[in-house]
mmCIF file of C-alpha atoms in Angstrom:
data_model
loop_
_atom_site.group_PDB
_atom_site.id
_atom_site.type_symbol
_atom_site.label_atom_id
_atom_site.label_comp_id
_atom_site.label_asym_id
_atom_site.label_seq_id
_atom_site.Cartn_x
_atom_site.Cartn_y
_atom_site.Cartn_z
ATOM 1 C CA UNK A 1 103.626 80.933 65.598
ATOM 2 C CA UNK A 2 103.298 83.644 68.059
ATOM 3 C CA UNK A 3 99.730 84.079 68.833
ATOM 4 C CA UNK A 4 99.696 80.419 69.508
ATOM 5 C CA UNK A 5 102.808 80.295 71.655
ATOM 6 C CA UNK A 6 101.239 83.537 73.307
ATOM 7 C CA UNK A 7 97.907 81.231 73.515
ATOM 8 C CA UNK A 8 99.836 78.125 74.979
ATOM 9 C CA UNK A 9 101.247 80.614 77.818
ATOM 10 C CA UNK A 10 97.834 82.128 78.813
ATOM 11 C CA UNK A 11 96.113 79.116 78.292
ATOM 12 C CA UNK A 12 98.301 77.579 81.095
ATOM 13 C CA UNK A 13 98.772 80.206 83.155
ATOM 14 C CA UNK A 14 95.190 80.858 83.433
ATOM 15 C CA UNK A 15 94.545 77.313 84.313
ATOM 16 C CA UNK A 16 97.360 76.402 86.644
ATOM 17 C CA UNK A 17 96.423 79.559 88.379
ATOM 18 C CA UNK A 18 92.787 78.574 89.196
ATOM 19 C CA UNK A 19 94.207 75.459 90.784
ATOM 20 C CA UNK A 20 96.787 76.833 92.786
ATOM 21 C CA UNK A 21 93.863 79.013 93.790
ATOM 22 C CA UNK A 22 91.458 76.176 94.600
ATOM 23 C CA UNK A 23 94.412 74.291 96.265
ATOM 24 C CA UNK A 24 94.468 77.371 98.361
ATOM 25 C CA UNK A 25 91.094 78.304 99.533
ATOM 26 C CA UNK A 26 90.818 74.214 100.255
ATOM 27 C CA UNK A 27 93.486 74.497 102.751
ATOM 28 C CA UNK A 28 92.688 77.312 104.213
ATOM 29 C CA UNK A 29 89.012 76.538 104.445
ATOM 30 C CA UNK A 30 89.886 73.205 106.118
ATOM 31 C CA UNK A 31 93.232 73.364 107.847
ATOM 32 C CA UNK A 32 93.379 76.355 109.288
ATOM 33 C CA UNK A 33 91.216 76.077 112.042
ATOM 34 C CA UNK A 34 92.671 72.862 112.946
ATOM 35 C CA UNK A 35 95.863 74.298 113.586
ATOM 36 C CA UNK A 36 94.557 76.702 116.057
ATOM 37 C CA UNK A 37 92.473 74.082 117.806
ATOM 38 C CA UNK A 38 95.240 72.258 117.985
ATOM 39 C CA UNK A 39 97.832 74.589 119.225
ATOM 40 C CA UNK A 40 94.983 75.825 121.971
ATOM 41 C CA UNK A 41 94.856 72.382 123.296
ATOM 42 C CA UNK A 42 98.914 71.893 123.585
ATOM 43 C CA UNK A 43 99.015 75.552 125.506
ATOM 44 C CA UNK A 44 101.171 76.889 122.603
ATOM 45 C CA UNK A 45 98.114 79.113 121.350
ATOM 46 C CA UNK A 46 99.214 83.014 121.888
ATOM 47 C CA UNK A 47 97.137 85.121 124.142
ATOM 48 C CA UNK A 48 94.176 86.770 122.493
ATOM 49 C CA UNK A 49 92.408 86.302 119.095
ATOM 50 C CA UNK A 50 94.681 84.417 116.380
ATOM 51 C CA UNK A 51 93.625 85.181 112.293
ATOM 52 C CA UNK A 52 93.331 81.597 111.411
ATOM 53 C CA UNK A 53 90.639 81.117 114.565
ATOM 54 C CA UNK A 54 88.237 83.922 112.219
ATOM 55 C CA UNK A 55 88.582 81.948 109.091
ATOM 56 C CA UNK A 56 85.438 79.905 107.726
ATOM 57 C CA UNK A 57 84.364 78.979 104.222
ATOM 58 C CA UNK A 58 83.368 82.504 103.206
ATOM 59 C CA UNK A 59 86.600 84.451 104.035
ATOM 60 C CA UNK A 60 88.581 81.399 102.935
ATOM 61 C CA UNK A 61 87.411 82.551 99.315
ATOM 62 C CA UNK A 62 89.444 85.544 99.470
ATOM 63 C CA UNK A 63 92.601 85.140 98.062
ATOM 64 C CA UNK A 64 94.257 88.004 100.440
ATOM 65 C CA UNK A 65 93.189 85.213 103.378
ATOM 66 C CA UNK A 66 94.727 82.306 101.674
ATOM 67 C CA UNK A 67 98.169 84.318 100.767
ATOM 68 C CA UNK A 68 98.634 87.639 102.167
ATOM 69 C CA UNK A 69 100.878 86.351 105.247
ATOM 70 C CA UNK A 70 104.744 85.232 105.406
ATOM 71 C CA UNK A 71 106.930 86.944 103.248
ATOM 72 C CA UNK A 72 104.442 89.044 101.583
ATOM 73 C CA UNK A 73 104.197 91.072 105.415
ATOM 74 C CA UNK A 74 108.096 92.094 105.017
ATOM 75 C CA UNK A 75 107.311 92.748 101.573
ATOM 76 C CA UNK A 76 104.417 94.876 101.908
ATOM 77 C CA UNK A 77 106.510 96.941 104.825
ATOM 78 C CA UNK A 78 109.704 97.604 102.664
ATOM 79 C CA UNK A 79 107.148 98.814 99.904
ATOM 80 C CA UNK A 80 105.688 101.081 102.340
ATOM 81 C CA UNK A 81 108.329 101.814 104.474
ATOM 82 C CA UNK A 82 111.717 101.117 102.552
ATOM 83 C CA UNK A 83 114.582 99.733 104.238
ATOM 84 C CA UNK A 84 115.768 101.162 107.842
ATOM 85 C CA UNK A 85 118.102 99.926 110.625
ATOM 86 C CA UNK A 86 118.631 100.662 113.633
ATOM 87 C CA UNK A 87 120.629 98.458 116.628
ATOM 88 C CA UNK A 88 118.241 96.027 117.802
ATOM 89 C CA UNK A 89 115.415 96.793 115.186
ATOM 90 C CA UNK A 90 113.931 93.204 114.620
ATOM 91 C CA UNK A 91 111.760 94.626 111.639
ATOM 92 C CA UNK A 92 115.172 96.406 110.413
ATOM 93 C CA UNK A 93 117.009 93.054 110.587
ATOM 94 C CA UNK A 94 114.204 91.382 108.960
ATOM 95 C CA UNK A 95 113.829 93.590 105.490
ATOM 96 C CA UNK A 96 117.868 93.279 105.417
ATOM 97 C CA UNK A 97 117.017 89.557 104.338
ATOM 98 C CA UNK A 98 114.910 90.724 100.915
ATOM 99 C CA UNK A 99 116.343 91.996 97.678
ATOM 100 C CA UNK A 100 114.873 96.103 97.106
ATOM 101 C CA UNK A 101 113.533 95.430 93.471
ATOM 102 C CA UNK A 102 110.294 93.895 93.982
ATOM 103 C CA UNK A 103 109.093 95.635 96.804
ATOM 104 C CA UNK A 104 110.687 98.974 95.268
ATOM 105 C CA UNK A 105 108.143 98.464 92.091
ATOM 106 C CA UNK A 106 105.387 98.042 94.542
ATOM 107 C CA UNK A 107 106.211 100.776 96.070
ATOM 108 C CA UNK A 108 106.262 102.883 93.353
ATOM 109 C CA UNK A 109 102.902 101.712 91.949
ATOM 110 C CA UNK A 110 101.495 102.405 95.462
ATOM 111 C CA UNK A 111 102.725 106.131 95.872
ATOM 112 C CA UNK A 112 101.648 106.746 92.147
ATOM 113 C CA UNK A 113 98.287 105.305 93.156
ATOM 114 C CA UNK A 114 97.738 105.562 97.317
ATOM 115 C CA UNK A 115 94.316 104.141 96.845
ATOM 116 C CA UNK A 116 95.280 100.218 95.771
ATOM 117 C CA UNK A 117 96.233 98.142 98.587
ATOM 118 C CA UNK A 118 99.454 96.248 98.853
ATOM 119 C CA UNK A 119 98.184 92.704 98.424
ATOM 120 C CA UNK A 120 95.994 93.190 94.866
ATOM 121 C CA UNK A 121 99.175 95.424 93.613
ATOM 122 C CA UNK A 122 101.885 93.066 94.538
ATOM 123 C CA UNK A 123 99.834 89.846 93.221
ATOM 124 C CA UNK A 124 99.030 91.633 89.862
ATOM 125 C CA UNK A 125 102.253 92.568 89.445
ATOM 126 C CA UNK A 126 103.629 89.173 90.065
ATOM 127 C CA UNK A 127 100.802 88.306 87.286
ATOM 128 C CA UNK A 128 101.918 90.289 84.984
ATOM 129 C CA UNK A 129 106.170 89.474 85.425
ATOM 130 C CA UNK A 130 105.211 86.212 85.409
ATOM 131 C CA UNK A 131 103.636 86.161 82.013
ATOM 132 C CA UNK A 132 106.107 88.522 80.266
ATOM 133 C CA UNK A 133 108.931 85.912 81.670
ATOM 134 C CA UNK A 134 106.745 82.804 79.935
ATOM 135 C CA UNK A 135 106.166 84.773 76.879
ATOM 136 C CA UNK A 136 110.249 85.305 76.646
ATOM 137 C CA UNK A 137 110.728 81.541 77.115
ATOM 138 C CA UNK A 138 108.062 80.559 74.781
ATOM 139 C CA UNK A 139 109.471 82.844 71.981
ATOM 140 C CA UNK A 140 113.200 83.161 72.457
ATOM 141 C CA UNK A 141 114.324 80.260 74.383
ATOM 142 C CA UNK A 142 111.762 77.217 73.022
ATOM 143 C CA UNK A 143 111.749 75.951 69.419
ATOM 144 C CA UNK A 144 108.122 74.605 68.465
ATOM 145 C CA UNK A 145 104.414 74.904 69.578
ATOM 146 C CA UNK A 146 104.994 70.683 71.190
ATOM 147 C CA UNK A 147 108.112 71.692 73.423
ATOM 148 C CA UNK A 148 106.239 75.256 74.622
ATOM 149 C CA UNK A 149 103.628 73.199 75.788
ATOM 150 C CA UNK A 150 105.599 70.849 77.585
ATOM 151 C CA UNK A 151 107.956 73.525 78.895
ATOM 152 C CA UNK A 152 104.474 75.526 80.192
ATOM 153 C CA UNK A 153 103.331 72.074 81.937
ATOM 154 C CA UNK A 154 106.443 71.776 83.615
ATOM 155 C CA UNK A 155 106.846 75.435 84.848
ATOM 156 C CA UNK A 156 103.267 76.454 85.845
ATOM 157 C CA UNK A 157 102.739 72.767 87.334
ATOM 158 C CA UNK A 158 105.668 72.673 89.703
ATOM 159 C CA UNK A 159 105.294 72.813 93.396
ATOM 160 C CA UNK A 160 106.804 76.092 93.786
ATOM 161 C CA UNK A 161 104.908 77.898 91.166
ATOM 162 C CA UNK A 162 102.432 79.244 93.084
ATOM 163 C CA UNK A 163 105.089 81.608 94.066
ATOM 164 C CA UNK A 164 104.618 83.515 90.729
ATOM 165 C CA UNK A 165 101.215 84.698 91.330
ATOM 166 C CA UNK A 166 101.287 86.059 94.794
ATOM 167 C CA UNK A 167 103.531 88.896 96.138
ATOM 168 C CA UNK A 168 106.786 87.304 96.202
ATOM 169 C CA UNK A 169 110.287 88.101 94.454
ATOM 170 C CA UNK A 170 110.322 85.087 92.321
ATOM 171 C CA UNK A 171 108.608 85.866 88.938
ATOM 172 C CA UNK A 172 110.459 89.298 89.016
ATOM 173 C CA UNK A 173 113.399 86.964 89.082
ATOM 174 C CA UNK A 174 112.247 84.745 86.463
ATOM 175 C CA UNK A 175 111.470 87.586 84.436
ATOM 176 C CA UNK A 176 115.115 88.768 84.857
#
């Protein structure tokens, strides 16, 4: 009963996270430029070069392209940089607003090895809490192989669960 609950849990993750990833480099590959072009023609482009402008099919395949922007900046900066405030430090203000355990293990993975780079740490991390948190459902909180595969089709096919694979707090929560 364990290797196949173990097998239900990879078997999904693995799959729901080569959508997500698909669903990713699509939208990137095809909306991103739009936005720009867009936002140049209404005057509301900023001054200068803009990331999305650079992105084309090629670059789009890299998953640091499609995800490594949003949160995952403020993350990346408290795992370098810890927390700090000072009066009328935006970027202080701005870490205030996420809770020190995920970014702390990052951290700690990066000082122990300075040669990985934030994004690939964080996202492999997030990998790996999110499948210890599925194997704990699967085995302590599910009865039966039928109900851990439904319970796997719900989780890794909700909207949100994209969050679990890239650096964000959330499968460190789940995990929890």
């Amino acid at each position: 009963p364990g290797r196949s609950r173990a097998s239900i849990v990879l078997r999904w993750f693995v799959a729901s996270r080569l959508v997500i990833y698909a669903i990713g480099v699509i939208g990137v590959a095809t909306f991103a430029n739009l936005r720009w072009v867009a936002l140049e023609q209404s005057g509301e482009a900023p001054l200068g070069e803009h990331p999305g402008a650079a992105i084309n099919n090629v670059t789009a395949l890299n998953p640091e392209t499609v995800w490594h922007k949003w949160d995952t900046l403020p993350y990346e900066r408290i795992a370098r940089e810890g927390y700090s405030y000072e009066a009328g430090d935006l970027k202080g203000e701005e870490k205030a607003g996420y809770f020190p355990l995920y970014p702390l293990t990052a951290g700690v993975v990066l000082k122990a090895v300075p040669s990985l780079g934030f994004f690939w740490t964080a996202s492999l991390l997030s990998h790996l809490f999110t499948v210890a948190a599925l194997l704990l459902i699967v085995t302590h909180l599910v009865s039966g192989t039928e109900l851990a595969e439904r319970v796997m089709a719900i989780m890794m096919t909700s909207a949100g669960s994209f969050y679990l694979s890239i650096p964000y707090a959330e499968s460190l929560f789940l995990l929890l």
